[in-house]
Short mmCIF file of C-alpha atoms and ligand atoms in Angstrom, two decimals:
data_model
loop_
_atom_site.label_atom_id
_atom_site.label_comp_id
_atom_site.label_asym_id
_atom_site.label_seq_id
_atom_site.Cartn_x
_atom_site.Cartn_y
_atom_site.Cartn_z
CA MET A 100 114.09 83.35 100.24
CA THR A 101 110.38 83.04 100.83
CA ALA A 102 108.69 86.23 101.36
CA ASN A 103 106.90 87.31 104.43
CA ILE A 104 103.31 88.34 103.56
CA ILE A 105 102.10 91.68 104.21
CA ASP A 106 98.65 91.01 105.49
CA GLY A 107 96.62 94.11 104.17
CA LYS A 108 93.45 92.67 105.67
CA ARG A 109 94.91 92.31 109.13
CA ILE A 110 96.50 95.97 109.02
CA ALA A 111 93.39 97.33 107.57
CA ALA A 112 91.31 95.91 110.55
CA ASP A 113 93.80 97.53 112.86
CA VAL A 114 93.29 100.83 111.08
CA ARG A 115 89.39 100.50 111.28
CA ALA A 116 89.74 99.64 114.91
CA GLU A 117 91.67 102.71 115.48
CA VAL A 118 89.11 104.89 113.32
CA THR A 119 86.09 103.44 115.36
CA ARG A 120 87.75 104.43 118.67
CA GLU A 121 87.84 108.10 117.03
CA THR A 122 84.30 107.99 115.88
CA LYS A 123 83.37 106.81 119.50
CA THR A 124 85.28 109.68 121.09
CA LEU A 125 83.76 112.04 118.68
CA ALA A 126 80.20 110.82 119.49
CA ASP A 127 80.67 111.84 123.10
CA ARG A 128 80.82 115.40 121.74
CA ASP A 129 77.74 114.89 119.42
CA ILE A 130 79.96 114.70 116.23
CA THR A 131 79.24 112.11 113.65
CA PRO A 132 81.62 112.06 110.64
CA GLY A 133 79.50 111.84 107.26
CA LEU A 134 80.80 110.48 103.92
CA ALA A 135 78.68 111.13 100.80
CA THR A 136 79.58 108.71 98.02
CA VAL A 137 78.90 109.51 94.37
CA LEU A 138 78.86 106.86 91.76
CA VAL A 139 78.12 107.77 88.20
CA GLY A 140 77.10 104.74 85.83
CA ASP A 141 76.87 101.09 86.58
CA ASP A 142 80.49 99.81 86.16
CA PRO A 143 80.37 96.57 88.04
CA ALA A 144 83.77 97.07 89.67
CA SER A 145 83.10 100.54 90.81
CA LYS A 146 79.77 99.47 92.19
CA VAL A 147 81.77 96.62 94.38
CA TYR A 148 84.48 99.27 95.44
CA VAL A 149 81.64 101.77 96.49
CA ASN A 150 79.56 99.25 98.29
CA SER A 151 82.56 97.99 100.19
CA LYS A 152 83.59 101.53 101.14
CA GLN A 153 79.90 102.19 102.36
CA LYS A 154 79.70 99.00 104.44
CA ALA A 155 83.14 99.57 106.01
CA ALA A 156 82.09 103.10 106.92
CA ALA A 157 78.93 102.30 108.45
CA GLU A 158 80.78 99.71 110.63
CA VAL A 159 83.16 102.26 112.07
CA GLY A 160 80.58 104.86 112.90
CA ILE A 161 80.64 106.97 109.87
CA LYS A 162 77.29 108.22 108.43
CA ILE A 163 76.76 107.41 104.70
CA TRP A 164 74.84 109.29 102.01
CA ASP A 165 74.58 107.20 98.85
CA HIS A 166 74.26 109.04 95.55
CA PRO A 167 74.10 106.56 92.55
CA LEU A 168 73.46 108.41 89.33
CA PRO A 169 72.78 106.85 86.00
CA ALA A 170 75.68 106.82 83.37
CA SER A 171 73.71 109.36 81.27
CA THR A 172 73.53 112.01 83.99
CA PRO A 173 74.30 115.43 82.48
CA GLN A 174 77.60 117.09 83.84
CA GLN A 175 75.60 120.14 85.22
CA GLU A 176 73.51 117.66 87.36
CA LEU A 177 76.67 116.23 88.92
CA VAL A 178 78.05 119.84 89.39
CA ASP A 179 74.88 120.71 91.31
CA LEU A 180 74.96 117.62 93.54
CA ILE A 181 78.81 118.37 94.47
CA GLU A 182 77.65 122.00 95.17
CA GLN A 183 74.81 120.85 97.41
CA LEU A 184 77.03 118.41 99.21
CA ASN A 185 79.67 121.13 99.70
CA SER A 186 77.21 123.41 101.50
CA ASP A 187 75.71 120.57 103.55
CA ASP A 188 77.07 120.96 107.09
CA ALA A 189 76.41 117.09 108.03
CA VAL A 190 78.77 116.01 105.18
CA SER A 191 82.36 115.81 106.19
CA GLY A 192 83.85 113.99 103.17
CA ILE A 193 82.58 113.55 99.67
CA LEU A 194 84.06 110.81 97.42
CA VAL A 195 83.31 110.76 93.66
CA GLN A 196 84.34 107.22 92.42
CA LEU A 197 86.37 107.30 89.34
CA PRO A 198 86.53 106.74 86.56
CA LEU A 199 83.63 109.20 85.37
CA PRO A 200 81.79 108.67 82.16
CA GLU A 201 83.43 110.00 79.12
CA HIS A 202 81.09 113.11 78.76
CA ILE A 203 81.98 114.28 82.26
CA ASP A 204 85.11 116.35 82.69
CA GLU A 205 86.93 114.67 85.65
CA ASP A 206 89.23 117.52 86.35
CA LEU A 207 86.38 119.92 86.64
CA ILE A 208 84.52 117.69 89.05
CA LEU A 209 87.67 117.06 91.29
CA ASN A 210 88.35 120.75 91.17
CA LEU A 211 84.68 121.47 92.49
CA VAL A 212 84.85 119.21 95.53
CA ASP A 213 85.62 121.47 98.51
CA PRO A 214 89.02 120.73 99.36
CA ASP A 215 88.21 120.41 103.25
CA LYS A 216 85.71 117.70 102.29
CA ASP A 217 88.08 115.88 99.95
CA ALA A 218 87.96 112.43 101.28
CA ASP A 219 90.06 111.03 98.45
CA GLY A 220 92.72 113.85 98.59
CA PHE A 221 92.27 114.22 94.61
CA HIS A 222 91.61 118.09 94.79
CA PRO A 223 94.69 119.99 93.31
CA ARG A 224 95.02 121.91 96.67
CA ASN A 225 95.47 118.56 98.72
CA LEU A 226 97.79 117.25 96.08
CA GLY A 227 99.82 120.33 96.22
CA ARG A 228 99.95 120.30 99.86
CA LEU A 229 101.20 116.64 99.95
CA LEU A 230 103.74 117.59 97.31
CA MET A 231 104.98 120.36 99.57
CA GLY A 232 105.32 117.99 102.72
CA ASP A 233 102.25 119.61 104.59
CA PRO A 234 99.49 117.22 103.61
CA LEU A 235 95.82 117.67 105.13
CA ILE A 236 95.16 114.09 103.82
CA ALA A 237 96.89 111.82 101.40
CA PRO A 238 95.06 109.89 98.62
CA ALA A 239 94.03 106.64 100.22
CA THR A 240 95.78 104.00 98.25
CA PRO A 241 99.42 105.58 98.64
CA ALA A 242 98.58 106.55 102.14
CA GLY A 243 97.54 102.78 102.78
CA ILE A 244 100.73 101.46 101.09
CA GLN A 245 102.94 103.78 103.38
CA GLN A 246 101.03 102.59 106.54
CA MET A 247 101.51 98.90 105.41
CA LEU A 248 105.41 99.61 105.10
CA ILE A 249 105.51 101.48 108.41
CA ARG A 250 103.31 98.81 110.32
CA SER A 251 105.43 95.98 108.93
CA ASN A 252 108.72 97.86 110.26
CA ILE A 253 110.08 98.05 106.65
CA GLU A 254 112.98 100.66 106.59
CA THR A 255 112.21 103.24 104.00
CA THR A 256 114.90 106.00 104.69
CA GLY A 257 117.62 105.71 101.93
CA ALA A 258 115.62 102.93 100.41
CA HIS A 259 115.13 102.88 96.51
CA VAL A 260 111.54 102.90 95.92
CA VAL A 261 110.56 102.10 92.37
CA ILE A 262 106.97 102.82 91.43
CA VAL A 263 105.70 101.43 88.23
CA GLY A 264 102.59 103.70 86.92
CA ARG A 265 102.18 107.41 87.02
CA SER A 266 98.54 107.89 87.64
CA ASN A 267 97.21 110.75 89.64
CA ILE A 268 95.45 108.36 91.89
CA VAL A 269 98.50 106.16 92.79
CA GLY A 270 101.83 106.71 91.14
CA LYS A 271 102.22 110.46 91.53
CA PRO A 272 100.99 110.95 94.93
CA MET A 273 103.04 107.80 96.05
CA ALA A 274 106.16 109.37 94.80
CA ALA A 275 105.18 112.61 96.51
CA LEU A 276 104.76 110.80 99.86
CA MET A 277 108.02 108.74 99.75
CA ILE A 278 110.29 111.58 98.92
CA GLN A 279 109.36 113.73 101.89
CA LYS A 280 111.63 114.00 104.85
CA ALA A 281 109.31 112.14 107.10
CA ALA A 282 108.64 108.94 108.93
CA GLY A 283 107.94 106.01 106.60
CA ALA A 284 109.23 107.99 103.72
CA ASN A 285 112.74 109.69 103.31
CA SER A 286 113.38 107.35 100.14
CA THR A 287 114.93 107.74 96.89
CA VAL A 288 112.25 107.50 94.37
CA THR A 289 112.06 106.54 90.66
CA VAL A 290 108.72 106.62 88.80
CA CYS A 291 108.49 104.37 85.78
CA HIS A 292 105.84 104.51 83.01
CA THR A 293 104.86 103.66 79.51
CA GLY A 294 107.60 106.00 78.22
CA THR A 295 110.35 104.26 80.27
CA ARG A 296 113.20 102.86 78.46
CA ASP A 297 114.48 99.51 79.69
CA LEU A 298 112.00 99.01 82.51
CA ASP A 299 113.62 95.96 83.96
CA ALA A 300 116.89 97.98 84.62
CA HIS A 301 114.89 100.00 86.96
CA THR A 302 112.79 97.46 88.70
CA GLN A 303 115.80 95.30 89.26
CA ARG A 304 117.41 98.28 91.32
CA ALA A 305 114.25 98.52 93.59
CA ASP A 306 114.46 98.00 97.32
CA ILE A 307 110.81 98.56 97.36
CA LEU A 308 108.80 97.96 94.21
CA ILE A 309 105.23 99.43 93.92
CA ALA A 310 103.35 97.96 90.90
CA ALA A 311 100.46 100.06 89.81
CA ILE A 312 100.33 99.09 86.14
CA GLY A 313 96.90 97.56 85.45
CA ARG A 314 97.99 94.67 83.65
CA ALA A 315 98.00 90.97 85.11
CA LYS A 316 101.34 89.65 86.29
CA ALA A 317 103.25 92.20 84.29
CA VAL A 318 106.17 92.25 86.98
CA THR A 319 107.86 88.96 86.58
CA ALA A 320 110.45 87.31 88.79
CA PRO A 321 113.54 88.21 86.60
CA MET A 322 112.63 91.97 86.90
CA VAL A 323 113.35 92.09 90.77
CA LYS A 324 116.34 91.36 92.98
CA GLU A 325 116.54 89.09 95.79
CA GLY A 326 115.14 90.67 99.11
CA VAL A 327 112.93 93.16 97.41
CA VAL A 328 109.76 94.54 99.04
CA VAL A 329 106.91 94.11 96.51
CA ILE A 330 103.70 96.14 96.88
CA ASP A 331 101.06 95.03 94.32
CA VAL A 332 98.44 97.53 93.66
CA GLY A 333 96.78 95.72 90.71
CA ILE A 334 93.33 94.25 90.66
CA ASN A 335 92.79 92.32 87.50
CA ARG A 336 90.00 90.12 86.54
CA THR A 337 91.24 87.14 84.46
CA GLU A 338 90.08 83.48 83.62
CA ASP A 339 92.02 82.57 86.66
CA GLY A 340 90.07 85.11 89.03
CA LEU A 341 91.38 88.25 90.61
CA VAL A 342 95.23 88.66 90.04
CA GLY A 343 97.66 91.50 90.63
CA ASP A 344 100.17 93.24 88.55
CA VAL A 345 102.90 90.85 89.96
CA ASP A 346 103.60 87.36 89.16
CA PHE A 347 103.04 86.35 93.13
CA ASP A 348 103.98 82.74 93.01
CA ALA A 349 107.43 83.29 91.32
CA ILE A 350 108.17 86.54 93.05
CA LYS A 351 107.47 85.39 96.51
CA GLU A 352 110.49 83.01 96.26
CA LYS A 353 112.73 85.97 95.82
CA ALA A 354 111.11 89.03 97.58
CA SER A 355 111.57 89.59 101.49
CA TRP A 356 108.05 90.90 101.68
CA ILE A 357 105.06 90.81 99.41
CA THR A 358 101.42 91.87 99.29
CA PRO A 359 98.81 89.43 98.33
CA VAL A 360 96.00 90.17 95.81
CA PRO A 361 93.18 90.25 97.10
CA GLY A 362 93.78 90.95 100.79
CA GLY A 363 96.74 93.48 100.29
CA VAL A 364 96.48 96.98 99.18
CA GLY A 365 92.68 96.84 98.52
CA PRO A 366 91.46 96.75 102.24
CA MET A 367 94.17 99.33 103.20
CA THR A 368 92.80 101.92 100.54
CA ILE A 369 89.25 101.52 102.26
CA GLY A 370 90.75 101.87 105.87
CA MET A 371 92.56 105.10 104.85
CA LEU A 372 89.53 106.53 103.28
CA LEU A 373 87.75 106.08 106.60
CA SER A 374 90.65 107.62 108.43
CA ASN A 375 90.67 110.67 106.03
CA THR A 376 86.91 111.10 106.62
CA VAL A 377 87.38 111.24 110.31
CA THR A 378 90.39 113.64 109.85
CA LEU A 379 88.17 115.80 107.86
CA ALA A 380 85.31 115.72 110.52
CA LYS A 381 87.72 116.48 113.14
CA ARG A 382 89.14 119.42 111.36
CA ARG A 383 85.63 120.71 110.78
CA ALA A 384 84.81 120.64 114.31
CA GLY A 385 88.16 122.51 115.27
CA ILE A 386 89.38 119.28 117.12
CA PRO A 387 93.35 118.81 116.83
N1 GUN B 525 88.98 104.69 91.34
C1 GUN B 525 90.01 103.65 91.54
N2 GUN B 525 90.60 104.09 92.88
C2 GUN B 525 89.70 104.98 93.37
C3 GUN B 525 89.91 105.56 94.57
O1 GUN B 525 90.71 105.35 95.45
N3 GUN B 525 88.80 106.60 94.99
C4 GUN B 525 88.13 107.01 93.96
N4 GUN B 525 87.27 107.96 94.23
N5 GUN B 525 87.82 106.28 92.79
C5 GUN B 525 88.82 105.36 92.47
#
């Protein structure tokens, strides 16, 4: 079998077109969704991500406030900035790019973002609502993956979804999304991590495998079954350029569907961030 490619670039373009239509409708009511981005430090990858998010936001009609801060920024200064953004009525969404420098308490900062302005869906209240099946918004990467499955007509009900990676950003919210009794979910979910015994035995049973490991080509062809759907969340910089967590060339000969890197999950994360920002702006304005 040679896999169909899940074209994240194309699906994300569809999502951005839908978001643009929404911002145009909001503009008729004099509402402009606004996203404040906060980047602490000068990690090159984070800079690229934040720039891409800002550019995409501007293109769909979302106003951007850019807050680049030096790596040495004292925690209190970041706290003051978040509080100022929380009380600024023009700001509908706040994004604090992760990871933050070592001297800053990430949990404290994520707790401080007003949950009604939490464009990433990382606030404990929003993660709790997601777990309970009543999400305001979902973290952008898991939400983007779910949209790719839905828009590729991939059956998720009853499917065994195996997630490799238990981060608060991807693995845990992905599991919370896929176990819900809802469209594009209703799956049986296994979450594997560094403590998992016999990882291959789990991945070989996956109908849908979601790799969020952070190690180049960590998932190899013998680890998956024929016909599997493979979603690759990894972005690893290697001598061969950008590669995912999955050995794409070998696994595409076994899978029924696979996402490429780049051009798979990455563009969807950005698309869903924009969608989340508009959702928050509408909610602020009392628009259903
Ligand atoms: N760092 C890695 N992924 C993300 C993301 O989706 N949002 C933010 N804010 N930081 C990240």
